[in-house]
Amino acid sequence: MALGPELLLRHMAGLVTLGASLLLLSLCAHRIDPAGSVPIPSSCCLSFISKKVPENRVVSYQRSSASVCPVTGVIFTTRKGQKFCGDPRQHWVQKYMKKLDARRKTASPGVRAMSTKAPVQGYPANTTSI
């Protein structure tokens, strides 16, 4: 069944219009943010690590803010500066946090004591030349 030239032109014009409309719609939809959308800070956890990282590689942690982030999490930092998120409900995450807190408490008094000591008076260097 062959279409006449006039019907074929109408059909093609309809397809071109449909294609242009879809293109325009996709461009507009890409630029519109949903109502009430808020950018998520980089200090938020969006997902949690599935594997347990060796404890000796972790040097610090911080909690992600529940008031700003969609998910409450714990951001751990490794010796190499890499960051990963742990689920605060997981036992190993709680254990790492307690150990890091204890390590921080034992390190803090020593640092304070060193800073309160008087400087050591030394003897003048021996300036005798050979």
Short mmCIF file of N, CA and C in Angstrom, two decimals:
data_model
loop_
_atom_site.label_atom_id
_atom_site.label_comp_id
_atom_site.label_asym_id
_atom_site.label_seq_id
_atom_site.Cartn_x
_atom_site.Cartn_y
_atom_site.Cartn_z
N MET A 1 0.85 -1.16 0.00
CA MET A 1 0.00 0.00 0.00
C MET A 1 0.89 1.23 0.00
N ALA A 2 0.87 1.98 -1.05
CA ALA A 2 1.72 3.16 -1.21
C ALA A 2 0.95 4.39 -0.79
N LEU A 3 1.69 5.32 -0.16
CA LEU A 3 1.09 6.59 0.25
C LEU A 3 1.31 7.61 -0.85
N GLY A 4 0.36 8.51 -0.99
CA GLY A 4 0.50 9.58 -1.96
C GLY A 4 1.52 10.59 -1.47
N PRO A 5 2.08 11.41 -2.38
CA PRO A 5 3.12 12.37 -1.99
C PRO A 5 2.64 13.35 -0.93
N GLU A 6 1.39 13.78 -1.00
CA GLU A 6 0.89 14.75 -0.03
C GLU A 6 0.76 14.11 1.36
N LEU A 7 0.27 12.90 1.42
CA LEU A 7 0.11 12.19 2.68
C LEU A 7 1.47 11.86 3.28
N LEU A 8 2.43 11.52 2.45
CA LEU A 8 3.78 11.22 2.90
C LEU A 8 4.43 12.46 3.52
N LEU A 9 4.24 13.64 2.89
CA LEU A 9 4.80 14.88 3.43
C LEU A 9 4.18 15.22 4.78
N ARG A 10 2.89 15.03 4.92
CA ARG A 10 2.22 15.29 6.19
C ARG A 10 2.74 14.37 7.29
N HIS A 11 2.92 13.11 6.93
CA HIS A 11 3.42 12.12 7.88
C HIS A 11 4.83 12.49 8.34
N MET A 12 5.69 12.87 7.41
CA MET A 12 7.07 13.24 7.75
C MET A 12 7.10 14.52 8.57
N ALA A 13 6.24 15.48 8.24
CA ALA A 13 6.18 16.73 9.01
C ALA A 13 5.74 16.45 10.44
N GLY A 14 4.83 15.53 10.59
CA GLY A 14 4.37 15.14 11.93
C GLY A 14 5.49 14.50 12.74
N LEU A 15 6.28 13.65 12.09
CA LEU A 15 7.40 13.01 12.77
C LEU A 15 8.47 14.02 13.17
N VAL A 16 8.75 14.99 12.29
CA VAL A 16 9.74 16.03 12.60
C VAL A 16 9.25 16.87 13.78
N THR A 17 7.97 17.23 13.77
CA THR A 17 7.40 18.01 14.88
C THR A 17 7.48 17.22 16.19
N LEU A 18 7.15 15.96 16.14
CA LEU A 18 7.21 15.11 17.32
C LEU A 18 8.64 15.01 17.84
N GLY A 19 9.60 14.81 16.96
CA GLY A 19 11.01 14.73 17.36
C GLY A 19 11.50 16.02 17.99
N ALA A 20 11.14 17.16 17.39
CA ALA A 20 11.56 18.45 17.93
C ALA A 20 10.91 18.69 19.30
N SER A 21 9.67 18.29 19.45
CA SER A 21 8.98 18.45 20.73
C SER A 21 9.63 17.61 21.83
N LEU A 22 9.97 16.38 21.50
CA LEU A 22 10.64 15.51 22.47
C LEU A 22 12.01 16.05 22.87
N LEU A 23 12.74 16.58 21.90
CA LEU A 23 14.05 17.17 22.18
C LEU A 23 13.91 18.37 23.10
N LEU A 24 12.97 19.24 22.81
CA LEU A 24 12.74 20.42 23.65
C LEU A 24 12.30 20.02 25.06
N LEU A 25 11.43 19.03 25.16
CA LEU A 25 10.97 18.56 26.46
C LEU A 25 12.12 17.98 27.28
N SER A 26 12.98 17.21 26.65
CA SER A 26 14.10 16.62 27.39
C SER A 26 15.08 17.69 27.85
N LEU A 27 15.30 18.73 27.04
CA LEU A 27 16.18 19.83 27.45
C LEU A 27 15.59 20.59 28.63
N CYS A 28 14.30 20.85 28.59
CA CYS A 28 13.64 21.57 29.70
C CYS A 28 13.62 20.73 30.97
N ALA A 29 13.34 19.46 30.86
CA ALA A 29 13.27 18.58 32.03
C ALA A 29 14.64 18.46 32.69
N HIS A 30 15.69 18.52 31.91
CA HIS A 30 17.05 18.42 32.45
C HIS A 30 17.40 19.65 33.28
N ARG A 31 16.87 20.79 32.95
CA ARG A 31 17.19 22.05 33.63
C ARG A 31 16.31 22.34 34.84
N ILE A 32 15.20 21.65 34.99
CA ILE A 32 14.27 21.93 36.08
C ILE A 32 14.60 21.03 37.26
N ASP A 33 14.81 21.64 38.44
CA ASP A 33 15.04 20.88 39.66
C ASP A 33 13.70 20.58 40.30
N PRO A 34 13.58 19.42 40.93
CA PRO A 34 12.33 19.13 41.63
C PRO A 34 12.09 20.14 42.74
N ALA A 35 10.84 20.40 43.04
CA ALA A 35 10.49 21.38 44.08
C ALA A 35 11.06 20.93 45.42
N GLY A 36 11.70 21.86 46.12
CA GLY A 36 12.24 21.56 47.43
C GLY A 36 13.56 20.81 47.40
N SER A 37 14.19 20.69 46.25
CA SER A 37 15.45 19.97 46.20
C SER A 37 16.56 20.82 46.81
N VAL A 38 17.44 20.17 47.54
CA VAL A 38 18.54 20.85 48.22
C VAL A 38 19.81 20.13 47.82
N PRO A 39 20.86 20.87 47.48
CA PRO A 39 22.12 20.20 47.16
C PRO A 39 22.66 19.46 48.39
N ILE A 40 23.20 18.28 48.17
CA ILE A 40 23.74 17.47 49.26
C ILE A 40 25.22 17.79 49.42
N PRO A 41 25.66 18.17 50.62
CA PRO A 41 27.07 18.49 50.84
C PRO A 41 27.96 17.27 50.62
N SER A 42 29.22 17.51 50.30
CA SER A 42 30.15 16.41 50.06
C SER A 42 30.50 15.68 51.35
N SER A 43 30.17 16.26 52.50
CA SER A 43 30.45 15.60 53.78
C SER A 43 29.30 14.70 54.23
N CYS A 44 28.46 14.29 53.30
CA CYS A 44 27.34 13.40 53.60
C CYS A 44 27.61 12.01 53.04
N CYS A 45 27.08 11.01 53.72
CA CYS A 45 27.15 9.64 53.23
C CYS A 45 25.89 9.35 52.42
N LEU A 46 26.07 8.90 51.20
CA LEU A 46 24.93 8.51 50.38
C LEU A 46 24.78 6.99 50.35
N SER A 47 25.89 6.30 50.62
CA SER A 47 25.86 4.84 50.72
C SER A 47 26.97 4.41 51.67
N PHE A 48 26.91 3.17 52.11
CA PHE A 48 27.89 2.66 53.06
C PHE A 48 28.77 1.61 52.41
N ILE A 49 29.99 1.50 52.93
CA ILE A 49 30.93 0.51 52.42
C ILE A 49 30.40 -0.88 52.78
N SER A 50 30.57 -1.83 51.86
CA SER A 50 30.03 -3.17 52.11
C SER A 50 31.05 -4.06 52.83
N LYS A 51 32.35 -3.75 52.66
CA LYS A 51 33.39 -4.55 53.31
C LYS A 51 33.97 -3.80 54.49
N LYS A 52 34.42 -4.55 55.46
CA LYS A 52 35.06 -3.96 56.64
C LYS A 52 36.52 -3.66 56.28
N VAL A 53 36.94 -2.42 56.49
CA VAL A 53 38.32 -2.00 56.23
C VAL A 53 39.16 -2.39 57.45
N PRO A 54 40.41 -2.86 57.24
CA PRO A 54 41.24 -3.21 58.40
C PRO A 54 41.36 -2.04 59.38
N GLU A 55 41.19 -2.34 60.64
CA GLU A 55 41.15 -1.32 61.70
C GLU A 55 42.42 -0.49 61.76
N ASN A 56 43.57 -1.11 61.51
CA ASN A 56 44.85 -0.38 61.63
C ASN A 56 45.04 0.66 60.52
N ARG A 57 44.21 0.66 59.52
CA ARG A 57 44.31 1.66 58.44
C ARG A 57 43.50 2.93 58.73
N VAL A 58 42.60 2.84 59.70
CA VAL A 58 41.70 3.96 60.00
C VAL A 58 42.34 4.85 61.06
N VAL A 59 42.40 6.17 60.79
CA VAL A 59 43.04 7.10 61.72
C VAL A 59 42.07 8.09 62.36
N SER A 60 40.93 8.34 61.74
CA SER A 60 39.98 9.29 62.32
C SER A 60 38.59 9.05 61.75
N TYR A 61 37.62 9.73 62.36
CA TYR A 61 36.25 9.65 61.85
C TYR A 61 35.51 10.93 62.19
N GLN A 62 34.41 11.14 61.49
CA GLN A 62 33.48 12.22 61.83
C GLN A 62 32.08 11.74 61.47
N ARG A 63 31.12 12.20 62.21
CA ARG A 63 29.73 11.83 61.92
C ARG A 63 29.19 12.79 60.87
N SER A 64 28.41 12.26 59.94
CA SER A 64 27.75 13.15 58.98
C SER A 64 26.54 13.76 59.68
N SER A 65 26.27 14.99 59.39
CA SER A 65 25.23 15.74 60.08
C SER A 65 23.84 15.25 59.68
N ALA A 66 23.08 14.81 60.67
CA ALA A 66 21.72 14.32 60.41
C ALA A 66 20.79 15.44 59.98
N SER A 67 21.11 16.67 60.36
CA SER A 67 20.23 17.79 60.00
C SER A 67 20.43 18.23 58.56
N VAL A 68 21.58 17.91 57.97
CA VAL A 68 21.89 18.34 56.61
C VAL A 68 21.85 17.18 55.62
N CYS A 69 22.26 16.01 56.06
CA CYS A 69 22.40 14.85 55.17
C CYS A 69 21.15 13.98 55.19
N PRO A 70 20.83 13.36 54.05
CA PRO A 70 19.66 12.49 53.99
C PRO A 70 19.83 11.20 54.80
N VAL A 71 21.09 10.76 54.98
CA VAL A 71 21.38 9.53 55.70
C VAL A 71 22.43 9.83 56.77
N THR A 72 22.23 9.34 57.99
CA THR A 72 23.23 9.50 59.04
C THR A 72 24.30 8.44 58.84
N GLY A 73 25.55 8.86 58.84
CA GLY A 73 26.64 7.92 58.64
C GLY A 73 27.88 8.37 59.38
N VAL A 74 28.92 7.54 59.29
CA VAL A 74 30.21 7.84 59.91
C VAL A 74 31.24 7.84 58.79
N ILE A 75 31.94 8.97 58.64
CA ILE A 75 32.96 9.10 57.60
C ILE A 75 34.31 8.80 58.23
N PHE A 76 34.92 7.69 57.82
CA PHE A 76 36.24 7.30 58.31
C PHE A 76 37.30 7.81 57.34
N THR A 77 38.48 8.12 57.88
CA THR A 77 39.62 8.52 57.06
C THR A 77 40.76 7.54 57.32
N THR A 78 41.38 7.06 56.24
CA THR A 78 42.49 6.12 56.37
C THR A 78 43.82 6.87 56.45
N ARG A 79 44.89 6.12 56.71
CA ARG A 79 46.23 6.72 56.77
C ARG A 79 46.60 7.40 55.46
N LYS A 80 46.11 6.88 54.36
CA LYS A 80 46.42 7.45 53.04
C LYS A 80 45.49 8.60 52.67
N GLY A 81 44.58 8.98 53.58
CA GLY A 81 43.69 10.10 53.32
C GLY A 81 42.41 9.73 52.59
N GLN A 82 42.20 8.45 52.34
CA GLN A 82 40.97 8.03 51.68
C GLN A 82 39.82 8.06 52.68
N LYS A 83 38.64 8.39 52.19
CA LYS A 83 37.46 8.47 53.06
C LYS A 83 36.43 7.46 52.60
N PHE A 84 35.74 6.88 53.57
CA PHE A 84 34.64 5.97 53.26
C PHE A 84 33.59 6.08 54.35
N CYS A 85 32.38 5.71 54.02
CA CYS A 85 31.27 5.83 54.95
C CYS A 85 30.89 4.48 55.55
N GLY A 86 30.68 4.49 56.86
CA GLY A 86 30.23 3.30 57.56
C GLY A 86 28.85 3.53 58.14
N ASP A 87 28.10 2.45 58.25
CA ASP A 87 26.75 2.51 58.83
C ASP A 87 26.89 2.52 60.35
N PRO A 88 26.42 3.57 61.03
CA PRO A 88 26.60 3.66 62.48
C PRO A 88 25.86 2.56 63.26
N ARG A 89 24.99 1.82 62.61
CA ARG A 89 24.29 0.72 63.28
C ARG A 89 25.12 -0.56 63.28
N GLN A 90 26.16 -0.61 62.43
CA GLN A 90 27.01 -1.80 62.35
C GLN A 90 27.93 -1.88 63.57
N HIS A 91 28.12 -3.10 64.08
CA HIS A 91 28.94 -3.31 65.27
C HIS A 91 30.39 -2.85 65.04
N TRP A 92 30.96 -3.20 63.89
CA TRP A 92 32.36 -2.85 63.65
C TRP A 92 32.56 -1.34 63.57
N VAL A 93 31.57 -0.61 63.06
CA VAL A 93 31.66 0.85 62.98
C VAL A 93 31.69 1.44 64.40
N GLN A 94 30.82 0.95 65.26
CA GLN A 94 30.78 1.43 66.65
C GLN A 94 32.09 1.10 67.37
N LYS A 95 32.63 -0.08 67.10
CA LYS A 95 33.89 -0.50 67.73
C LYS A 95 35.04 0.41 67.29
N TYR A 96 35.12 0.70 65.99
CA TYR A 96 36.18 1.58 65.49
C TYR A 96 36.07 2.97 66.11
N MET A 97 34.84 3.48 66.23
CA MET A 97 34.64 4.80 66.80
C MET A 97 35.11 4.84 68.26
N LYS A 98 34.77 3.81 69.05
CA LYS A 98 35.19 3.76 70.45
C LYS A 98 36.71 3.71 70.57
N LYS A 99 37.35 2.89 69.73
CA LYS A 99 38.81 2.78 69.79
C LYS A 99 39.48 4.08 69.38
N LEU A 100 38.95 4.74 68.37
CA LEU A 100 39.52 6.02 67.94
C LEU A 100 39.32 7.09 69.01
N ASP A 101 38.18 7.07 69.68
CA ASP A 101 37.93 8.02 70.78
C ASP A 101 38.92 7.77 71.92
N ALA A 102 39.13 6.50 72.26
CA ALA A 102 40.07 6.17 73.34
C ALA A 102 41.49 6.57 72.97
N ARG A 103 41.86 6.35 71.73
CA ARG A 103 43.20 6.73 71.26
C ARG A 103 43.37 8.24 71.33
N ARG A 104 42.35 8.97 70.96
CA ARG A 104 42.40 10.43 70.98
C ARG A 104 42.52 10.94 72.42
N LYS A 105 41.80 10.31 73.37
CA LYS A 105 41.85 10.73 74.77
C LYS A 105 43.22 10.47 75.38
N THR A 106 43.84 9.35 75.05
CA THR A 106 45.16 9.05 75.62
C THR A 106 46.24 9.92 74.99
N ALA A 107 46.05 10.35 73.76
CA ALA A 107 47.05 11.19 73.09
C ALA A 107 46.94 12.64 73.55
N SER A 108 45.77 13.11 73.87
CA SER A 108 45.56 14.52 74.22
C SER A 108 46.32 14.96 75.47
N PRO A 109 46.29 14.24 76.62
CA PRO A 109 47.00 14.73 77.80
C PRO A 109 48.50 14.86 77.57
N GLY A 110 49.09 13.95 76.83
CA GLY A 110 50.53 14.02 76.56
C GLY A 110 50.89 15.26 75.77
N VAL A 111 50.06 15.63 74.84
CA VAL A 111 50.32 16.81 74.03
C VAL A 111 50.22 18.05 74.89
N ARG A 112 49.22 18.11 75.75
CA ARG A 112 49.06 19.27 76.63
C ARG A 112 50.23 19.38 77.59
N ALA A 113 50.66 18.24 78.17
CA ALA A 113 51.76 18.27 79.14
C ALA A 113 53.04 18.76 78.48
N MET A 114 53.27 18.36 77.26
CA MET A 114 54.48 18.80 76.57
C MET A 114 54.45 20.30 76.32
N SER A 115 53.30 20.85 76.04
CA SER A 115 53.23 22.26 75.72
C SER A 115 53.32 23.14 76.96
N THR A 116 53.11 22.58 78.17
CA THR A 116 53.17 23.39 79.38
C THR A 116 54.55 23.36 80.03
N LYS A 117 55.44 22.51 79.57
CA LYS A 117 56.78 22.44 80.15
C LYS A 117 57.60 23.65 79.73
N ALA A 118 58.50 24.03 80.61
CA ALA A 118 59.40 25.15 80.30
C ALA A 118 60.43 24.68 79.29
N PRO A 119 60.93 25.57 78.44
CA PRO A 119 61.95 25.17 77.48
C PRO A 119 63.22 24.73 78.19
N VAL A 120 63.92 23.79 77.59
CA VAL A 120 65.15 23.26 78.17
C VAL A 120 66.29 24.22 77.88
N GLN A 121 67.03 24.57 78.95
CA GLN A 121 68.19 25.44 78.78
C GLN A 121 69.38 24.55 78.43
N GLY A 122 70.06 24.87 77.38
CA GLY A 122 71.20 24.07 76.96
C GLY A 122 72.51 24.79 77.24
N TYR A 123 73.59 24.05 77.13
CA TYR A 123 74.91 24.65 77.28
C TYR A 123 75.34 25.20 75.94
N PRO A 124 76.13 26.26 75.93
CA PRO A 124 76.60 26.78 74.65
C PRO A 124 77.44 25.73 73.93
N ALA A 125 77.37 25.76 72.65
CA ALA A 125 78.11 24.79 71.84
C ALA A 125 79.61 25.04 71.97
N ASN A 126 80.37 23.96 71.86
CA ASN A 126 81.83 24.06 71.92
C ASN A 126 82.30 24.70 70.63
N THR A 127 82.91 25.86 70.73
CA THR A 127 83.33 26.58 69.52
C THR A 127 84.82 26.42 69.25
N THR A 128 85.48 25.50 69.95
CA THR A 128 86.91 25.29 69.73
C THR A 128 87.11 24.69 68.36
N SER A 129 87.99 25.30 67.59
CA SER A 129 88.27 24.75 66.26
C SER A 129 89.54 23.94 66.31
N ILE A 130 89.65 23.00 65.43
CA ILE A 130 90.82 22.12 65.41
C ILE A 130 91.78 22.58 64.35
#
